[in-house]
PDB file of C-alpha atoms and ligand atoms in Angstrom:
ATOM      1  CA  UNK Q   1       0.000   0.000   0.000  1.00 98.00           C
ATOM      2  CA  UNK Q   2       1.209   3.169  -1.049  1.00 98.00           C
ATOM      3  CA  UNK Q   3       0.730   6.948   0.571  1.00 98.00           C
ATOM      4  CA  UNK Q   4       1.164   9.840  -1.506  1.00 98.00           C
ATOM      5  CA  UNK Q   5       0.950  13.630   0.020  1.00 98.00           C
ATOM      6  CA  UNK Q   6      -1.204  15.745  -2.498  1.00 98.00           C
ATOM      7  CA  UNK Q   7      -1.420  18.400   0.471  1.00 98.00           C
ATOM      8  CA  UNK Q   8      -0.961  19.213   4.208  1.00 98.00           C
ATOM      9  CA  UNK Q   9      -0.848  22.765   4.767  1.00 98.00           C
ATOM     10  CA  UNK Q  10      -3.642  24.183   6.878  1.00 97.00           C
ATOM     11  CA  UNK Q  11      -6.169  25.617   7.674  1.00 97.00           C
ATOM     12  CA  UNK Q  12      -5.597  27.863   4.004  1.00 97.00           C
ATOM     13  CA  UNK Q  13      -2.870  27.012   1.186  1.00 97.00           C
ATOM     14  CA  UNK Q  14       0.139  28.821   0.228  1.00 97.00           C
ATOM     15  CA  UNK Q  15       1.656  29.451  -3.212  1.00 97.00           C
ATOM     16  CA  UNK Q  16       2.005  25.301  -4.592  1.00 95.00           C
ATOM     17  CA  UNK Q  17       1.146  24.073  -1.519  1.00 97.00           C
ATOM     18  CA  UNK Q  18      -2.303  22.715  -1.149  1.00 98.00           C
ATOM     19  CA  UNK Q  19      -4.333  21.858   2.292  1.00 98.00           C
ATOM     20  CA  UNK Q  20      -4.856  18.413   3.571  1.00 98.00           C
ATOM     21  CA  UNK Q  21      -5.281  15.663   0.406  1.00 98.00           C
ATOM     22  CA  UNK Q  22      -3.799  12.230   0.694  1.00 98.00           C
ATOM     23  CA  UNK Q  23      -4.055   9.220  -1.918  1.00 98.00           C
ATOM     24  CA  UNK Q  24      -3.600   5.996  -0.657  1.00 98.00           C
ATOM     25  CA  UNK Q  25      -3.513   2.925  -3.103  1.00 98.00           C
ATOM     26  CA  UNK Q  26      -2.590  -0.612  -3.708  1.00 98.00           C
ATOM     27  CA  UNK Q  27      -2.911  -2.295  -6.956  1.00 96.00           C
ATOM     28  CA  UNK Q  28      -6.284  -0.480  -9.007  1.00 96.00           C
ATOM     29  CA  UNK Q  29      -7.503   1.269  -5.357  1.00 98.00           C
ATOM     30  CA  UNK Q  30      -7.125   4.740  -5.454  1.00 98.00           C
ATOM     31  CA  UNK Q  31      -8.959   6.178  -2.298  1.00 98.00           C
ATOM     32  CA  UNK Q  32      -8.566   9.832  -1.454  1.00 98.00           C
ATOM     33  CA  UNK Q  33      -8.412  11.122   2.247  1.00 98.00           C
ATOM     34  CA  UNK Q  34      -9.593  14.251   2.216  1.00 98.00           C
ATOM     35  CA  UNK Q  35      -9.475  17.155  -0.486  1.00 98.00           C
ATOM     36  CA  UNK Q  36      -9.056  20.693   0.878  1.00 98.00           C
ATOM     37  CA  UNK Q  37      -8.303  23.851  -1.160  1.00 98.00           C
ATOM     38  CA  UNK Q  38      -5.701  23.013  -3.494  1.00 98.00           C
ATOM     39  CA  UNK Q  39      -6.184  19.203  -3.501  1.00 98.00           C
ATOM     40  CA  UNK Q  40      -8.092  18.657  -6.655  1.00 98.00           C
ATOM     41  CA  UNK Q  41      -5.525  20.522  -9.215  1.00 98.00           C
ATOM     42  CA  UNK Q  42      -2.291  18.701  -7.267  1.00 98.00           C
ATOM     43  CA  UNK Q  43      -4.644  15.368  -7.387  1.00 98.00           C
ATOM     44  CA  UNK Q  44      -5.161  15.425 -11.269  1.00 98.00           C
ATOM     45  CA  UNK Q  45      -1.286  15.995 -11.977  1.00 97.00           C
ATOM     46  CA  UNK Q  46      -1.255  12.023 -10.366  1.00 97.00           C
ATOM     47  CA  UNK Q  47      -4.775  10.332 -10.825  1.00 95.00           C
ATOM     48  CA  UNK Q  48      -7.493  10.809 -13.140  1.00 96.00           C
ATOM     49  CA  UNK Q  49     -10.143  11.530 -10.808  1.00 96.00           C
ATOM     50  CA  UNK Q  50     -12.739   8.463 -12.271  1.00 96.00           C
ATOM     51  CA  UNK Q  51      -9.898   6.004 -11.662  1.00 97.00           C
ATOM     52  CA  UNK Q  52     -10.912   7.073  -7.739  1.00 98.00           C
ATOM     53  CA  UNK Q  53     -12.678   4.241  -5.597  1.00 98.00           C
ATOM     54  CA  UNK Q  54     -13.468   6.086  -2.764  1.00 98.00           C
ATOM     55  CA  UNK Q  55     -13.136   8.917  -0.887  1.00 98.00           C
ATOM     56  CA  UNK Q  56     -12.819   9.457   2.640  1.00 98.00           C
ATOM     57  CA  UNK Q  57     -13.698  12.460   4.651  1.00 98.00           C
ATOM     58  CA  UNK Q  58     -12.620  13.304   8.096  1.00 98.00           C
ATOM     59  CA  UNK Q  59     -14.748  15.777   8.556  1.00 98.00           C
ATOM     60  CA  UNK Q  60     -16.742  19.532   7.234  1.00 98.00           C
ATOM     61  CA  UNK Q  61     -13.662  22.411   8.203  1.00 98.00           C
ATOM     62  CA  UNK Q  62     -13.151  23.706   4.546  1.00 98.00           C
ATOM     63  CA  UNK Q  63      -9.258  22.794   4.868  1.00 98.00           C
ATOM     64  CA  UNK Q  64     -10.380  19.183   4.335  1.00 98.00           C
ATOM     65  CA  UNK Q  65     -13.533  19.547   2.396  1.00 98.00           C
ATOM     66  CA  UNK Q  66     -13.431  22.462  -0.004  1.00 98.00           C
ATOM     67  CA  UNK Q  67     -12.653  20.702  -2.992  1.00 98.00           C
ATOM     68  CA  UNK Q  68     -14.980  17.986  -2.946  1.00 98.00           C
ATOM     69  CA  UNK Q  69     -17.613  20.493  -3.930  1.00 98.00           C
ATOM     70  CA  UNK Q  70     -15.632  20.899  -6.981  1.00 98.00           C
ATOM     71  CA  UNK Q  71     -14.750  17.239  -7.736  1.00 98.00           C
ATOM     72  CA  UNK Q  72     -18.549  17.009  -8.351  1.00 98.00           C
ATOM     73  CA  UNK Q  73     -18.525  18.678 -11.132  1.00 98.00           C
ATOM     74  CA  UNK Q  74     -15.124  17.082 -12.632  1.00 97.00           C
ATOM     75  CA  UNK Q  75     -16.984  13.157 -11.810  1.00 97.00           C
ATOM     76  CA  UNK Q  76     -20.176  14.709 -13.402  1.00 98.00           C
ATOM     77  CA  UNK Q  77     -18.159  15.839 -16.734  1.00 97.00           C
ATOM     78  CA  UNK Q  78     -16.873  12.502 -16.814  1.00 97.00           C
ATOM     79  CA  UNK Q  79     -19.599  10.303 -16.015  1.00 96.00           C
ATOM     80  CA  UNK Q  80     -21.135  12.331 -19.104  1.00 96.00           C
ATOM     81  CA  UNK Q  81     -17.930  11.454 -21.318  1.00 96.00           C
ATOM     82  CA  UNK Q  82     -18.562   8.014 -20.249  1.00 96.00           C
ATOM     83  CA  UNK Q  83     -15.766   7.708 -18.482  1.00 96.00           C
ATOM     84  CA  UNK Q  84     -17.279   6.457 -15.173  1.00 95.00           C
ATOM     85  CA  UNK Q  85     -21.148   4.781 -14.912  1.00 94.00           C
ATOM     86  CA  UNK Q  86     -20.843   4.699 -11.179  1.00 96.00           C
ATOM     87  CA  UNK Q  87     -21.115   7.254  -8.572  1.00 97.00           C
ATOM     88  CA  UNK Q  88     -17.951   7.945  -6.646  1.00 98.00           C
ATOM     89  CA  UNK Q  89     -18.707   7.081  -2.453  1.00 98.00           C
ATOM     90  CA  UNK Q  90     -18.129   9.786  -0.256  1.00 98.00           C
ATOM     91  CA  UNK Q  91     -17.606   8.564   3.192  1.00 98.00           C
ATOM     92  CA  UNK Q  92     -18.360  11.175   5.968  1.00 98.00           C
ATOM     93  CA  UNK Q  93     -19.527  12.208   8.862  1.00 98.00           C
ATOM     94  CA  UNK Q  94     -23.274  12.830   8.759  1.00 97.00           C
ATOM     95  CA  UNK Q  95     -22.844  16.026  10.520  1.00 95.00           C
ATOM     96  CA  UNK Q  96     -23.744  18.908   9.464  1.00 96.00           C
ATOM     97  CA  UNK Q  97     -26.205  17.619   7.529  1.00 97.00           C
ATOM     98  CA  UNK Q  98     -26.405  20.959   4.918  1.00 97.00           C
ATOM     99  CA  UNK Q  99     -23.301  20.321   3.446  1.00 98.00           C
ATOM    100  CA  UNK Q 100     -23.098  16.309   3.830  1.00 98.00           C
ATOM    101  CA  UNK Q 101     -26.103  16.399   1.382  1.00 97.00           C
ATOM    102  CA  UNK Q 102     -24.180  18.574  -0.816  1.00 98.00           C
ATOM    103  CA  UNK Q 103     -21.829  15.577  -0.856  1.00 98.00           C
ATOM    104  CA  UNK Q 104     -24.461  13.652  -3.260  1.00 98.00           C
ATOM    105  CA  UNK Q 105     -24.510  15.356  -6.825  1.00 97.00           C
ATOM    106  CA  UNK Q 106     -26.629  14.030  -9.484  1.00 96.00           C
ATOM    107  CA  UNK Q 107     -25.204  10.445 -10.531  1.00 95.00           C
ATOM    108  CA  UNK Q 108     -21.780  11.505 -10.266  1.00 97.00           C
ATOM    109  CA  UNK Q 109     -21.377  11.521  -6.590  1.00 98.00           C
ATOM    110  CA  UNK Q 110     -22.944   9.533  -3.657  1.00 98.00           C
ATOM    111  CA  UNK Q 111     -22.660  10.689   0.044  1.00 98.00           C
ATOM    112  CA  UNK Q 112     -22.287   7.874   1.745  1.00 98.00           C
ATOM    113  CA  UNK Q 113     -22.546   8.412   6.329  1.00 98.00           C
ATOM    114  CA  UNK Q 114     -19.640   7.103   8.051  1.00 97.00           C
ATOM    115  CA  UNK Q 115     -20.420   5.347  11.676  1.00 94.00           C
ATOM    116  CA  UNK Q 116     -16.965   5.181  14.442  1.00 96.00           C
ATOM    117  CA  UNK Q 117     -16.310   2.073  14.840  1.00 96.00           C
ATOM    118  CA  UNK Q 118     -17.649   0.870  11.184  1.00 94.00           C
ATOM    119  CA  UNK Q 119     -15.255  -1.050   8.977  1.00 97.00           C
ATOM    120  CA  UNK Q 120     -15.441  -1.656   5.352  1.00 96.00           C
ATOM    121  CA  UNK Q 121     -13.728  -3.359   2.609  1.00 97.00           C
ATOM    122  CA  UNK Q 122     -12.775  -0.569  -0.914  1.00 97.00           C
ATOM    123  CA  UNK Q 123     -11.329  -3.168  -3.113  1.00 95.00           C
ATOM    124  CA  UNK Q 124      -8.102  -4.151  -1.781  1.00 93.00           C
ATOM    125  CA  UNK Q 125      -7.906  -2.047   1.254  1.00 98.00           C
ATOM    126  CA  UNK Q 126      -9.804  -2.185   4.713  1.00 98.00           C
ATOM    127  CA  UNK Q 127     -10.969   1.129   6.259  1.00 98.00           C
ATOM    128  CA  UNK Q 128     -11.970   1.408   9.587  1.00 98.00           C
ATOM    129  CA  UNK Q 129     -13.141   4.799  10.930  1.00 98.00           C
ATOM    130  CA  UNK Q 130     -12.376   6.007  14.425  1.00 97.00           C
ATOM    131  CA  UNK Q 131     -13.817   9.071  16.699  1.00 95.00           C
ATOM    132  CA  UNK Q 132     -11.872  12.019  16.780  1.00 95.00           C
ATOM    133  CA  UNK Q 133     -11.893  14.591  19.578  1.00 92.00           C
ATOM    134  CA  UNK Q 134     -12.316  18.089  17.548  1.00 92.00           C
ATOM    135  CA  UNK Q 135     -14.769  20.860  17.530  1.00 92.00           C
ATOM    136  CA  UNK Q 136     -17.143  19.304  15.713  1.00 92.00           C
ATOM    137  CA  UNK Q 137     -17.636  15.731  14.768  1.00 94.00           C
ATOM    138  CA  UNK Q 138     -14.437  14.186  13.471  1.00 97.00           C
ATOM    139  CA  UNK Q 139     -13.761  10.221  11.770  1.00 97.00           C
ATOM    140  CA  UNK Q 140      -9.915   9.096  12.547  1.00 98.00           C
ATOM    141  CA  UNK Q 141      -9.177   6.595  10.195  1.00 98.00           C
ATOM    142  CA  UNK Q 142      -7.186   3.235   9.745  1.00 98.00           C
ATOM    143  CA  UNK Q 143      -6.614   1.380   6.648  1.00 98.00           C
ATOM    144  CA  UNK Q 144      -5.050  -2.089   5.875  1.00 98.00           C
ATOM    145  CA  UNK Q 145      -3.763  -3.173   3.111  1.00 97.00           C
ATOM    146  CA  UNK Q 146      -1.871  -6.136   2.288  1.00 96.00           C
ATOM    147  CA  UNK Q 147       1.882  -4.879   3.260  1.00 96.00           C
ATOM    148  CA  UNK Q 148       0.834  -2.815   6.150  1.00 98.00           C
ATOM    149  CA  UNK Q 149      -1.362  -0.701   8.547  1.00 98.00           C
ATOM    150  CA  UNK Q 150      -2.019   3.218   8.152  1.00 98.00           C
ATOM    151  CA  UNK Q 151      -3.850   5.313  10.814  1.00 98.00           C
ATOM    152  CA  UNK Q 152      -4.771   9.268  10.254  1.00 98.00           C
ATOM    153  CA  UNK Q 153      -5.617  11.270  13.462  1.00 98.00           C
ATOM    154  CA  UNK Q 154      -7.311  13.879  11.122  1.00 98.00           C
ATOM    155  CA  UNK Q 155      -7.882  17.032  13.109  1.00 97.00           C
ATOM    156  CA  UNK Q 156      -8.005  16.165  17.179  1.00 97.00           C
ATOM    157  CA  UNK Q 157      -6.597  17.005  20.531  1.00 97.00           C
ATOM    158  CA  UNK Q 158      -4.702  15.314  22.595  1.00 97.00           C
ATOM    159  CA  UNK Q 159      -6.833  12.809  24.498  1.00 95.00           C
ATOM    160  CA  UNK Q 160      -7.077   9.247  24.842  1.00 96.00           C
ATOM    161  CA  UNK Q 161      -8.551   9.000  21.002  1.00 96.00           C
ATOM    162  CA  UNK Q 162      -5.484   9.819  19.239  1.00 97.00           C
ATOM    163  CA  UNK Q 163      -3.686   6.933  20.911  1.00 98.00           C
ATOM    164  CA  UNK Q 164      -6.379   4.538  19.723  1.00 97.00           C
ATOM    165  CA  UNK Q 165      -6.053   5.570  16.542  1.00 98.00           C
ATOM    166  CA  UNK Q 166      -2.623   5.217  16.108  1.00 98.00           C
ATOM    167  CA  UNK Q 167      -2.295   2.151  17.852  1.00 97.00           C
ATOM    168  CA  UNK Q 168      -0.196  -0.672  15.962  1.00 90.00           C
ATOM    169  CA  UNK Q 169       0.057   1.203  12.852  1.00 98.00           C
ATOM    170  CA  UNK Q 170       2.932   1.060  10.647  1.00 98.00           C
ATOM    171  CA  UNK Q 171       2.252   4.474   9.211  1.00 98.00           C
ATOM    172  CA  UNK Q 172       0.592   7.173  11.877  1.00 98.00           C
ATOM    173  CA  UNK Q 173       0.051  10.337   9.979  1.00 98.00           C
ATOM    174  CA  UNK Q 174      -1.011  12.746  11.991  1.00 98.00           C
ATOM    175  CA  UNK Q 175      -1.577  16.090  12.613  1.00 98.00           C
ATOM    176  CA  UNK Q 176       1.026  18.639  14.539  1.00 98.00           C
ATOM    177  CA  UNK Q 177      -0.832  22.174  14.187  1.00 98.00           C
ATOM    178  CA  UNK Q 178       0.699  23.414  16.770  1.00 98.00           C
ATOM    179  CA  UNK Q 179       4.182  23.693  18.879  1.00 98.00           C
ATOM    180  CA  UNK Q 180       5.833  23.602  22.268  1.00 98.00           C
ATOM    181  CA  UNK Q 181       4.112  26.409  24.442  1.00 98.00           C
ATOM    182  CA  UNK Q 182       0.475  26.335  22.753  1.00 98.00           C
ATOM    183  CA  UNK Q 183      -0.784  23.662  24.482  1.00 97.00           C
ATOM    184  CA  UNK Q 184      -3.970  25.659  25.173  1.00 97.00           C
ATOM    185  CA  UNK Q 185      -4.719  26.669  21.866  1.00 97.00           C
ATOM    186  CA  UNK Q 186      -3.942  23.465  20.816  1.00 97.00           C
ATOM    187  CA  UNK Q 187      -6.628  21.970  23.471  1.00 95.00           C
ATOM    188  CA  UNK Q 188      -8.713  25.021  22.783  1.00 96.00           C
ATOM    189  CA  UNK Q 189      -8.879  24.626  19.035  1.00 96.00           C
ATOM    190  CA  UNK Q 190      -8.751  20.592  18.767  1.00 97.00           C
ATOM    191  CA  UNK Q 191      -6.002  20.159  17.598  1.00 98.00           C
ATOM    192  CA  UNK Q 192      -2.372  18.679  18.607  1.00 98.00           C
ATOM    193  CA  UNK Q 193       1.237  19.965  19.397  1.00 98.00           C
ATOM    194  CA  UNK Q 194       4.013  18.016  17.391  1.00 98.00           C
ATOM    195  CA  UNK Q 195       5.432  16.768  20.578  1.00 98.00           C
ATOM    196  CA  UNK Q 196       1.761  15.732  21.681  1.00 98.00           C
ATOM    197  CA  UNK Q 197       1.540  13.989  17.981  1.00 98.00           C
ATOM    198  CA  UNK Q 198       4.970  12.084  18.766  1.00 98.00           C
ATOM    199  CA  UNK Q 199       3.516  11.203  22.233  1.00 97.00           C
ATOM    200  CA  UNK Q 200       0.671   9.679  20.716  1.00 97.00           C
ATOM    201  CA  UNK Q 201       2.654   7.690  18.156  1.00 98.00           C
ATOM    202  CA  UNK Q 202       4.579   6.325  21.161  1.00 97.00           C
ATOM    203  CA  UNK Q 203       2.519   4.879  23.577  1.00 97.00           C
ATOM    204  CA  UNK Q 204       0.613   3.196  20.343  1.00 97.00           C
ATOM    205  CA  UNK Q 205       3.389   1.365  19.831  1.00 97.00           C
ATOM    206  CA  UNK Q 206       3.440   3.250  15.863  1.00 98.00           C
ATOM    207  CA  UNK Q 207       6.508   2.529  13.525  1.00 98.00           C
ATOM    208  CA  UNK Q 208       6.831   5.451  11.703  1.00 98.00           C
ATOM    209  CA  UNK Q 209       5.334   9.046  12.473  1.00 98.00           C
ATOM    210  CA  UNK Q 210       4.741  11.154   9.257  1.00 98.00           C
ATOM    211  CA  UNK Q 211       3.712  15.258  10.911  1.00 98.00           C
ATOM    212  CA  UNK Q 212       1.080  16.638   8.657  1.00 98.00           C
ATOM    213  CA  UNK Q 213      -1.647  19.926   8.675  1.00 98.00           C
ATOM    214  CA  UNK Q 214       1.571  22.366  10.284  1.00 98.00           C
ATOM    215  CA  UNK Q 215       0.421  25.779   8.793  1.00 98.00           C
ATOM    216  CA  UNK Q 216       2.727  27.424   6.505  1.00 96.00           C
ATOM    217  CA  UNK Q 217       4.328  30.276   8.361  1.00 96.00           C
ATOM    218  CA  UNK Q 218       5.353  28.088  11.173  1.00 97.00           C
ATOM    219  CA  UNK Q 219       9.229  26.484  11.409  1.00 98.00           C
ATOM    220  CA  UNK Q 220       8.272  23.143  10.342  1.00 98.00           C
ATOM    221  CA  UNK Q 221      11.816  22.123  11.558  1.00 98.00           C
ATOM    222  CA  UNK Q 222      11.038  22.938  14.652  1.00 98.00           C
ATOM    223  CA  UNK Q 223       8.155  20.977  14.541  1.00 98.00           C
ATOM    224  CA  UNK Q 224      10.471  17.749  13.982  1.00 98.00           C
ATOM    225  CA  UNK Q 225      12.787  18.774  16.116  1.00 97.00           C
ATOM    226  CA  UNK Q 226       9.892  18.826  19.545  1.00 98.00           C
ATOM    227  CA  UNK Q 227       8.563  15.529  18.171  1.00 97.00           C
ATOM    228  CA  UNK Q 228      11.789  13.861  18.319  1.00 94.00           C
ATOM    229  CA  UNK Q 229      12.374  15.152  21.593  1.00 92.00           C
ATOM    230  CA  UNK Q 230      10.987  12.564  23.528  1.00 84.00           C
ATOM    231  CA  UNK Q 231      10.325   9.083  21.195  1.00 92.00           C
ATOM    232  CA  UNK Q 232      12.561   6.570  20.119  1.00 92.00           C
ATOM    233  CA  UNK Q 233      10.733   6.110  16.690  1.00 95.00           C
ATOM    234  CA  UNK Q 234      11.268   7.616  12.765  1.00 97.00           C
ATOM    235  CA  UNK Q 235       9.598  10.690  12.333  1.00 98.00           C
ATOM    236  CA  UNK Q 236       9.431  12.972   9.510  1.00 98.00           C
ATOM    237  CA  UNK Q 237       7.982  15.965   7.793  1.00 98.00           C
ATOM    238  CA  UNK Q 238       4.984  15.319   5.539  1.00 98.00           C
ATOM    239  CA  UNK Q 239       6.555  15.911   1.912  1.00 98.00           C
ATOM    240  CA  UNK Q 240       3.841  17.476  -0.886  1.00 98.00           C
ATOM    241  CA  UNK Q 241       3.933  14.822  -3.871  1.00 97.00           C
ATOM    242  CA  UNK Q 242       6.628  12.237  -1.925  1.00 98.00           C
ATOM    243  CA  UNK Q 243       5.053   8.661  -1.535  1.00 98.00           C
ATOM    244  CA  UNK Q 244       5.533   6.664   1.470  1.00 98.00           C
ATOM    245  CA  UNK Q 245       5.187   3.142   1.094  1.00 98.00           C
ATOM    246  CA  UNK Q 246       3.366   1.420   4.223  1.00 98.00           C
TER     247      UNK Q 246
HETATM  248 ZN1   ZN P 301      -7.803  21.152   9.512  1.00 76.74          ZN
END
């Protein structure tokens, strides 16, 4: 199973750099976590969007969700070219319902409501989705496929969650908004510090940590540097375009 970046900047883009987008595949699946601002036009430079099984979404902030409004219309252009015959799943939260329905979009896309705890089989790779502790309702997710295990904390704070999440996984991507010293916006906002992130990935017993969703005008170096401060395990930058193999 493969992981390729598309985006992780947050919560807006900057110049070539597109918010949170991540295609995972193995063999002919080609599932997309996520699709914020930026996501679609980096997405098409590496995957026709009809060759798409599945998409998964974490959750409503626009940083993860804006360009699924606009995939519609590139599904419904195809599905008219013939290209695709099926509408493309969109796996979400249910909540808020106003723009979940927005998620189903003539025959070209189908809004699917995504339960934590659920688990479901998209071709060659097993999802299961996870709650996340945000400011409004959030799915972690893992997925197996046949060379290894994937978990995404999405957007969260620090809690007892994220560690469930990540637990066991080869691959933890997760989110590391914030740094040493904003622990209360961090808990304020939902979200994580990097060191919190590397925490997490620790006591799950993760292999590898991959740091996503750091905005763009903070050091992401120092990022690294607080989340290697205290874990013995490999942890890196996410890389916009580099693909990780899990
Ligand atoms: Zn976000």
């Amino acid at each position: 199973m493969q992981l390729q970046i598309i985006g992780h900047t947050a919560p807006f883009p900057a110049p070539g750099l597109a918010c949170p987008g991540y295609l995972v595949t193995e063999g002919e699946t080609r599932i997309l976590i996520d699709g914020g601002c930026g996501v679609l036009e980096r997405l098409l430079t590496v995957c026709a969007c009809e060759e798409l099984t599945a998409v998964l979404l974490s959750h409503f902030h626009f940083d993860h969700c804006s360009d699924l409004f606009v995939l519609r219309y590139a599904l419904d252009a195809s599905r008219r070219r013939g290209l695709r015959t099926e509408a493309l799943p969109i796996f979400s939260p249910s909540e808020p319902p106003e723009l979940a329905g927005l998620l189903t979009y003539r025959e070209a896309t189908r809004h699917v409501a995504a339960i934590p705890g659920e688990t479901l089989c998209l071709g060659a790779i097993r999802v299961r989705f996870l709650a996340a502790e945000h400011t409004l309702p959030v799915l972690g997710m893992v997925l197996e496929g046949t060379t290894g295990t994937l978990a995404y904390s999405a957007d969260c704070r620090w809690g007892d969650g994220v560690v469930a999440t990540a637990r066991g996984a080869d691959l933890f991507l997760c989110e590391a908004t914030f740094q040493d010293g904003e622990e209360d916006a961090a808990g304020a906002t939902g979200h994580l510090t990097a060191r919190q992130a590397a925490m997490a990935a620790g006591r799950a017993g993760a292999g590898r940590l991959l740091l996503t969703h750091i905005p763009a005008a903070a050091d992401r170096q120092v990022s690294l540097e607080q989340a290697h401060a205290d874990v013995d395990l490999p942890v890196a930058l996410a890389e916009a375009g580099r693909t990780y193999c899990v």
